[in-house]
GROMACS .gro file of C-alpha atoms in nm:
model
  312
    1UNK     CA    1   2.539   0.059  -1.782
    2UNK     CA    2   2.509   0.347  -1.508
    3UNK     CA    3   2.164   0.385  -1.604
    4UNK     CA    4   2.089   0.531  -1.308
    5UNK     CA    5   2.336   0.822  -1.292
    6UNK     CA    6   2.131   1.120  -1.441
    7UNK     CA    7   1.949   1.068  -1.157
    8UNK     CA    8   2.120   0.931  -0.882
    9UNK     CA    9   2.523   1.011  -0.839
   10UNK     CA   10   2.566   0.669  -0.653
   11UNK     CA   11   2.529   0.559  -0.218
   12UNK     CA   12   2.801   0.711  -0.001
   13UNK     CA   13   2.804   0.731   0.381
   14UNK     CA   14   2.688   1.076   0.376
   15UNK     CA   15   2.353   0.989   0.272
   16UNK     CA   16   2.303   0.802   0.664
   17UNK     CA   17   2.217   1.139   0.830
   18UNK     CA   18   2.004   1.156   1.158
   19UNK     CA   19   1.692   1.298   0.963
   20UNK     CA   20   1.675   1.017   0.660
   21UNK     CA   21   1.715   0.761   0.887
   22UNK     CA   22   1.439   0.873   1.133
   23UNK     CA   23   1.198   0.966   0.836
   24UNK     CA   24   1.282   0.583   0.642
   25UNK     CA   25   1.250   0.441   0.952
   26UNK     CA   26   0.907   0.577   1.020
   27UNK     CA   27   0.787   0.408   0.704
   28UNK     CA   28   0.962   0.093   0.723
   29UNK     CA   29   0.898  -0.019   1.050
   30UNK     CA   30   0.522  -0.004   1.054
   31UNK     CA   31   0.503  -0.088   0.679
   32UNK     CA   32   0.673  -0.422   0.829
   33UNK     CA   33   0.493  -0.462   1.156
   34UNK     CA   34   0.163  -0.396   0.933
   35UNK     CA   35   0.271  -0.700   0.727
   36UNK     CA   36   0.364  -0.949   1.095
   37UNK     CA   37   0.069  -0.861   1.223
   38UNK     CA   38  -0.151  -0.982   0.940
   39UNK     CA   39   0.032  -1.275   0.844
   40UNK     CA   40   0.054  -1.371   1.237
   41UNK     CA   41  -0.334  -1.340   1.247
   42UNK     CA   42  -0.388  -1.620   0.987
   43UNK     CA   43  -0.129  -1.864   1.193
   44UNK     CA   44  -0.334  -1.784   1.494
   45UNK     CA   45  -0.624  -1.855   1.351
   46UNK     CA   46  -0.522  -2.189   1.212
   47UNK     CA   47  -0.379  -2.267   1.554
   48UNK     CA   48  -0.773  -2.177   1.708
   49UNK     CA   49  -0.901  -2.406   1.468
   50UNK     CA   50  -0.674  -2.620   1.606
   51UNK     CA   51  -0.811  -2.668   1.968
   52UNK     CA   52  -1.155  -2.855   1.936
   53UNK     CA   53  -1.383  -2.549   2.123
   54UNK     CA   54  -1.765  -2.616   2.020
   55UNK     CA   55  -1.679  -2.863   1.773
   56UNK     CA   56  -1.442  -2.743   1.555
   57UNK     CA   57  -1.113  -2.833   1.528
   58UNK     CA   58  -1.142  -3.191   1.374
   59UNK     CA   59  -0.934  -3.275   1.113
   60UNK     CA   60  -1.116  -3.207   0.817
   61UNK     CA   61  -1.129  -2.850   0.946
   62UNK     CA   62  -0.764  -2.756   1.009
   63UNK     CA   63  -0.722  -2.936   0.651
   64UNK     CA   64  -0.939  -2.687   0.506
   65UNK     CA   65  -0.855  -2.410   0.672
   66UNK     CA   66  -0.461  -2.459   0.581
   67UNK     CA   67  -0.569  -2.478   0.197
   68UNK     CA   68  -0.784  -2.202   0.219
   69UNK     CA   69  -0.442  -2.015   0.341
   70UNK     CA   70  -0.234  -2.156   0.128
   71UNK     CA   71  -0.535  -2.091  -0.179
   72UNK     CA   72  -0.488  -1.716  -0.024
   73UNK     CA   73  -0.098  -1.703  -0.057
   74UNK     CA   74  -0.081  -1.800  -0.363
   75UNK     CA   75  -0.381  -1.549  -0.501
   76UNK     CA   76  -0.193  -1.272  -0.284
   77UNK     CA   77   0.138  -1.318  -0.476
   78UNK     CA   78  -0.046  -1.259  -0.812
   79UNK     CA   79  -0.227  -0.938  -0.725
   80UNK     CA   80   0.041  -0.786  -0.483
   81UNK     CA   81   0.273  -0.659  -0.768
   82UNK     CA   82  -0.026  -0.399  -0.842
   83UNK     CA   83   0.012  -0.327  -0.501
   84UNK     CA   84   0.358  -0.167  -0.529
   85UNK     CA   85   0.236  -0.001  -0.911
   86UNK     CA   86   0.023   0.222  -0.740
   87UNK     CA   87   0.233   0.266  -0.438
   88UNK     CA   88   0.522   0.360  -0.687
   89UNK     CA   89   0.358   0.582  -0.960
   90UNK     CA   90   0.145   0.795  -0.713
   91UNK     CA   91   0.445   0.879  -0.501
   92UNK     CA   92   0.618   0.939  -0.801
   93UNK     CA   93   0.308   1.160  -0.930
   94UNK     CA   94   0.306   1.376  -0.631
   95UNK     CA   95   0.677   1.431  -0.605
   96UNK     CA   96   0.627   1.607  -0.974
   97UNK     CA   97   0.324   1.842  -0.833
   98UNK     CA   98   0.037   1.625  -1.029
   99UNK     CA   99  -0.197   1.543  -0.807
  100UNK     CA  100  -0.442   1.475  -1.049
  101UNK     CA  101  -0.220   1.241  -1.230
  102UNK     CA  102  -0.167   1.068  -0.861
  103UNK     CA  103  -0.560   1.016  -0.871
  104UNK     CA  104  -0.601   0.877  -1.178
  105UNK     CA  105  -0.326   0.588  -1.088
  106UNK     CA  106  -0.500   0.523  -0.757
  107UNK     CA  107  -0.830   0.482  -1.032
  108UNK     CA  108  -0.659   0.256  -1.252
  109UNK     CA  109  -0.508   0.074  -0.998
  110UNK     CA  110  -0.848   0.006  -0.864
  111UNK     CA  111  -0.971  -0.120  -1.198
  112UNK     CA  112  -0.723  -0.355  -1.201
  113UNK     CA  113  -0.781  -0.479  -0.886
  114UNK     CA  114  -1.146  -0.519  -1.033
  115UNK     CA  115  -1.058  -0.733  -1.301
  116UNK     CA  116  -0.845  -0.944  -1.064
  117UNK     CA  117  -1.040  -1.011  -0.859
  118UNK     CA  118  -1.331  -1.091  -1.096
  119UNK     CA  119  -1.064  -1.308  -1.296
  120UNK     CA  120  -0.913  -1.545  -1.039
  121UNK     CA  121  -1.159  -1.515  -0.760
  122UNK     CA  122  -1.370  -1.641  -1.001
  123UNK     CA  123  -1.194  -1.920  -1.128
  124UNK     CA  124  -1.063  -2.036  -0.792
  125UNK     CA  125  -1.475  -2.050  -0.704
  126UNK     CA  126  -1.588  -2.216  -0.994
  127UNK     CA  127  -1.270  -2.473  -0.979
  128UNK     CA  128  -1.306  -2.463  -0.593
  129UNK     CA  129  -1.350  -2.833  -0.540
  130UNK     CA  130  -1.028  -2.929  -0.820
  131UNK     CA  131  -0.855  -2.673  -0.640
  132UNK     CA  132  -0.895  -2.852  -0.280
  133UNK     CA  133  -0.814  -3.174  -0.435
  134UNK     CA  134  -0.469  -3.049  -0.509
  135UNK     CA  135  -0.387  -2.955  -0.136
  136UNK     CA  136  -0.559  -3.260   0.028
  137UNK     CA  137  -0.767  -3.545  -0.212
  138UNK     CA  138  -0.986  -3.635   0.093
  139UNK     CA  139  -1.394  -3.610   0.042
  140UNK     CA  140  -1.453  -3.455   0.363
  141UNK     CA  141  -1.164  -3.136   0.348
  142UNK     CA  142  -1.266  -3.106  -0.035
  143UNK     CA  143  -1.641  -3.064   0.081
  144UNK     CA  144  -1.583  -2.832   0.373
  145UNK     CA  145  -1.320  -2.580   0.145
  146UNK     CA  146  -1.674  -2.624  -0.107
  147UNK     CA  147  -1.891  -2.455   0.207
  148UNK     CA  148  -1.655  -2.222   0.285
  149UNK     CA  149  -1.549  -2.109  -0.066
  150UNK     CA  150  -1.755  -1.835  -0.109
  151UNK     CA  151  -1.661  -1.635   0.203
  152UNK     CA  152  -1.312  -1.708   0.134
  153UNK     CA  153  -1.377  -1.503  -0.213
  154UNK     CA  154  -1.540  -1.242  -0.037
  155UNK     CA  155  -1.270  -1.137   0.189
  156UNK     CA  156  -0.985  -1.158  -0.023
  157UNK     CA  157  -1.162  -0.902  -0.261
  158UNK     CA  158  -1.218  -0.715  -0.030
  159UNK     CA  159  -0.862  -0.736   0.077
  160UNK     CA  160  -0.742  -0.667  -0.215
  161UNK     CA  161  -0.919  -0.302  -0.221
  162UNK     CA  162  -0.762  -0.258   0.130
  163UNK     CA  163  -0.387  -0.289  -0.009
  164UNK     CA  164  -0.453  -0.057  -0.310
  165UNK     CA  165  -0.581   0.257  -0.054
  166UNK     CA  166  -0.305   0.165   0.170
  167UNK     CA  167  -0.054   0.176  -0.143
  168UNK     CA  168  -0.163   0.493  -0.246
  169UNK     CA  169  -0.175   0.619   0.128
  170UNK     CA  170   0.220   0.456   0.133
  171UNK     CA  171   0.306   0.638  -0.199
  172UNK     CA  172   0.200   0.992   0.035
  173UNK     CA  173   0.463   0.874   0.310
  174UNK     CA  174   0.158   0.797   0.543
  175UNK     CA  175   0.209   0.526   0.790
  176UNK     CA  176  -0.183   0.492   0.863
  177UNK     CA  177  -0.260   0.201   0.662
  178UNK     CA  178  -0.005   0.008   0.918
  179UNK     CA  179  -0.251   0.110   1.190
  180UNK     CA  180  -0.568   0.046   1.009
  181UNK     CA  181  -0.433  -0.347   0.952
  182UNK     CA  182  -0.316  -0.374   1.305
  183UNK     CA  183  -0.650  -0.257   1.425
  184UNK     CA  184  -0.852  -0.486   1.155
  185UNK     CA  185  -0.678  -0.743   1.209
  186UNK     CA  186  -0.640  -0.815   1.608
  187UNK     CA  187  -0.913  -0.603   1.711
  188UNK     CA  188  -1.173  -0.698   1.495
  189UNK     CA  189  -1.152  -1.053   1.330
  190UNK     CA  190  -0.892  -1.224   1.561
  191UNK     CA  191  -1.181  -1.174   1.877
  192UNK     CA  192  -1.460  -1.224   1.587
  193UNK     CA  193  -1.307  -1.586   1.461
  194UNK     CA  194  -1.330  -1.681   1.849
  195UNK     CA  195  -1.721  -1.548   1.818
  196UNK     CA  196  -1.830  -1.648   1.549
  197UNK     CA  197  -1.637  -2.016   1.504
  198UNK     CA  198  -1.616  -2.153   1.821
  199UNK     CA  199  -1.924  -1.971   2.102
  200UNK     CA  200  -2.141  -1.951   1.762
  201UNK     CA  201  -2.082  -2.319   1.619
  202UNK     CA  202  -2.039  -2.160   1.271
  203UNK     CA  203  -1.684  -2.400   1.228
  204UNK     CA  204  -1.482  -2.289   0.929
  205UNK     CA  205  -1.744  -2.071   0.787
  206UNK     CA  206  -1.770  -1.858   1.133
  207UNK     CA  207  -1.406  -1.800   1.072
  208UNK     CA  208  -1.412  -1.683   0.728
  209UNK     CA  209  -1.732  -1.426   0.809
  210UNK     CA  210  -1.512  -1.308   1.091
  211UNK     CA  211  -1.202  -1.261   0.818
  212UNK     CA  212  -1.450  -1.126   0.565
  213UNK     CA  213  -1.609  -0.867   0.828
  214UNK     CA  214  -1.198  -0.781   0.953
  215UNK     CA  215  -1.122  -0.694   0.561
  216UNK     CA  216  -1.465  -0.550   0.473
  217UNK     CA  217  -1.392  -0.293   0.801
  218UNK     CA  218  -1.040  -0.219   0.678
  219UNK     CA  219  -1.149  -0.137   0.335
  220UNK     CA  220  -1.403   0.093   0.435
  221UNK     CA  221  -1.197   0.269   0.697
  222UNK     CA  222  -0.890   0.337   0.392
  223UNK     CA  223  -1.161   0.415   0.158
  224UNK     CA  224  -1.304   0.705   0.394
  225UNK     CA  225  -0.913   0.815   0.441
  226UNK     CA  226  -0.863   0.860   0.059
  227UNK     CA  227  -1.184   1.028   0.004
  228UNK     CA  228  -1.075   1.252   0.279
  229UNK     CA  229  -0.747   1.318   0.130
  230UNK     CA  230  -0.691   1.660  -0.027
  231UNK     CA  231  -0.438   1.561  -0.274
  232UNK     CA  232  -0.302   1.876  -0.369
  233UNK     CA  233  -0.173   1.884   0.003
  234UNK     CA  234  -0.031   1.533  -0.022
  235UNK     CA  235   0.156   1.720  -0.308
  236UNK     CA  236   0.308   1.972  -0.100
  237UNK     CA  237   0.376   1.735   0.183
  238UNK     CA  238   0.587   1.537  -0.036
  239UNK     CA  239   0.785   1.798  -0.220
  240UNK     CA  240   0.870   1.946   0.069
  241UNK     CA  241   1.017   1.623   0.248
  242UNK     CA  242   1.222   1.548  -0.092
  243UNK     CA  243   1.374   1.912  -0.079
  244UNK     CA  244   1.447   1.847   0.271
  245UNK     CA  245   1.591   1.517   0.239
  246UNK     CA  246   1.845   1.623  -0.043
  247UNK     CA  247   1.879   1.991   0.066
  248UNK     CA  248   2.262   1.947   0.226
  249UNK     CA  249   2.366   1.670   0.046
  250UNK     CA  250   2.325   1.840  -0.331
  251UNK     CA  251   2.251   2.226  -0.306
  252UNK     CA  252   2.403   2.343   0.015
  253UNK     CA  253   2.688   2.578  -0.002
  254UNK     CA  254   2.987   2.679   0.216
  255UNK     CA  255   2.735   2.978   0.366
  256UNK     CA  256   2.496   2.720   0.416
  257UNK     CA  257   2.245   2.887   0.199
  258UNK     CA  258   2.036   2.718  -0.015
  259UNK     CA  259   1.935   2.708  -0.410
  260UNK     CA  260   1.525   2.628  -0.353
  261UNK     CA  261   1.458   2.662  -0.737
  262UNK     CA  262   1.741   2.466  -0.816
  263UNK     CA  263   1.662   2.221  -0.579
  264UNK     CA  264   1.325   2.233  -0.711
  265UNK     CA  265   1.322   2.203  -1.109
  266UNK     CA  266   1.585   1.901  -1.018
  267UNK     CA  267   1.361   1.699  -0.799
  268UNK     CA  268   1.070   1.754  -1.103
  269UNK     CA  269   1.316   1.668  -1.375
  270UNK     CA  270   1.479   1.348  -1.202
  271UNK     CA  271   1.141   1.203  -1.090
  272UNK     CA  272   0.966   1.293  -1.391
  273UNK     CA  273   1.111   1.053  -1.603
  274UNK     CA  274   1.289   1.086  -1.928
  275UNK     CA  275   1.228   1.167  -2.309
  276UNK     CA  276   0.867   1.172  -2.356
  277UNK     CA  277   0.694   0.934  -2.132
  278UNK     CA  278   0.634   1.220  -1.826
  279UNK     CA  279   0.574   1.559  -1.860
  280UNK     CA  280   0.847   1.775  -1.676
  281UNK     CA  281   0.745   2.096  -1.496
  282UNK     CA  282   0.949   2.404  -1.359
  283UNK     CA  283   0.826   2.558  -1.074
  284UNK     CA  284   0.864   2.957  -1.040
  285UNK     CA  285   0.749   3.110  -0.701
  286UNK     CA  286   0.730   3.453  -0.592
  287UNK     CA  287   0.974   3.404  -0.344
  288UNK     CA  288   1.195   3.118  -0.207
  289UNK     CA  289   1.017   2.888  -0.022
  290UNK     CA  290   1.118   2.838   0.372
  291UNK     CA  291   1.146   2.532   0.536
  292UNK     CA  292   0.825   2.402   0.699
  293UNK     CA  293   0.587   2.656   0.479
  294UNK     CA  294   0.368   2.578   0.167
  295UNK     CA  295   0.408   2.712  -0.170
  296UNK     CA  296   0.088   2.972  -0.130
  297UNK     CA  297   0.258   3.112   0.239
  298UNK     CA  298   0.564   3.179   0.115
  299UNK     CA  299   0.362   3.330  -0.180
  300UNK     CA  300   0.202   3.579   0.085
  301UNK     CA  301  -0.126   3.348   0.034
  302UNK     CA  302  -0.187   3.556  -0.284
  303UNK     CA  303  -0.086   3.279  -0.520
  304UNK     CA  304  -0.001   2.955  -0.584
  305UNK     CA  305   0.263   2.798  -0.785
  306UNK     CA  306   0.235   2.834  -1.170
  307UNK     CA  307   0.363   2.527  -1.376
  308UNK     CA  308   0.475   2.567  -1.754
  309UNK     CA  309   0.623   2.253  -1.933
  310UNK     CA  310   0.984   2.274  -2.061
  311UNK     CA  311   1.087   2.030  -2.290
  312UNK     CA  312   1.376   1.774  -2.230
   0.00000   0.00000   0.00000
């Protein structure tokens, strides 16, 4: 149906320059170490509960802990689609100079996540033991995922806040989330689960407070990065990577100048969206705007860029 045409020609080989493939590559491969490194925690951790250290590790234990992970998998796959909602509409947001608009989706997705978690945390707790019984019918796993239930609750919502500030930090092209898991994750509750389960004789339940403290620390430390984040910047920032990315391929010219307004009021109208769902905004400056400069310095400082709607 070549929906996608108004917006995107089609791939060709010209698109692999030096410069796109750097900047994707900066995002992709910590965006997928960030997801190893937490997934490889939780294997370790079942292979620690494992090895019988201060009496843990019997059998009843590992049981639990594997349906506690797999109970954690499955509750992951539901929520993680609002994951990539946020991630999608606030980089889509910024890239059309609303900031604001970026804001409120990083709101609503955190309502969301609210009722989520409420919802199905909920439900898993108050069906905890039924929920056991499916993985592994035996009295003594069924009892010990009962003990450790509550913990278990508490650190996935608490993971759950983590992935919507690191979505929203991923929709602003930021790669600091990736560093924030890494850090949560094997400096914090991976030396924590050896703590707390095995020196402290807390068994399963020492585990789980070490996960819980690991995801409680991670949320906090993204929370203080978006309150920190001055999102008319993030704005800028990402405007002026989109111009660059697209600058040769679409506007260049034989004298290798280039058509900044053009450039500009295309960017707004092809991630804007179409009829009436976004509103579409053209950009006038008072003077085109350089490479590596905001909008107020190639303004002279005295002013920044006025939006008026156009209709489409």
């Amino acid at each position: 149906k070549a929906l996608h045409a108004p917006t995107w020609p089609s791939w060709t080989l010209a698109a692999l320059k030096t410069r796109r493939v750097v900047h994707f590559l900066r995002i992709a491969i910590p965006m997928t170490i960030s997801l190893a490194v937490d997934e490889w925690v939780y294997q370790i951790v079942i292979v620690f509960v494992g090895f019988k250290i201060g009496g843990i590790g019997e059998n009843d234990d590992v049981s639990a802990q594997c349906v506690l992970f797999h109970v954690w998998e499955l509750l992951w796959g539901l929520f993680y689609g609002f994951g990539h909602c946020v991630q999608t509409r606030v980089s889509r947001f910024l890239i059309c100079d609303r900031p604001r608009d970026a804001h409120l989706a990083l709101r609503a997705g955190m309502m969301l996540v609210a009722a989520v978690v409420m919802f199905f945390g909920g439900t898993v707790y108050v069906l905890r033991r039924s929920v056991a019984a499916i993985f592994n019918p035996d009295p003594l796993v069924i009892a010990t995922v009962d003990e450790s239930m509550p913990l278990f609750i508490l650190a996935f919502a608490c993971s759950c806040f983590f992935l919507i500030f690191s979505a929203a930090m991923y929709g602003m092209g930021s790669a600091f989330p990736s560093f924030l898991s890494g850090a949560g994750s094997w400096a914090v509750t991976l030396p924590l689960v050896y703590v707390l389960g095995f020196k402290a004789g807390l068994d399963l339940e020492g585990v789980w407070l070490a996960v819980l403290a690991g995801e409680a620390l991670k949320g906090i430390w993204a929370l203080v990065a978006i309150l920190l984040t001055n999102w008319q910047d993030a704005a800028d920032q990402v405007i002026r990577q989109a111009e660059t990315a697209t600058r040769d391929a679409r506007y260049g010219d034989s004298s290798g100048r280039y058509d900044y307004d053009r450039s500009r009021d295309s960017f707004l109208s092809d991630w804007s969206g179409h009829g009436n769902q976004f509103a579409v905004y053209r950009h006038h400056t008072h003077a085109p705007i350089p490479p590596g400069q905001t909008r107020a310095g190639a303004a002279g400082g005295t002013a920044r860029t006025h939006a008026q709607p156009i209709d489409i």
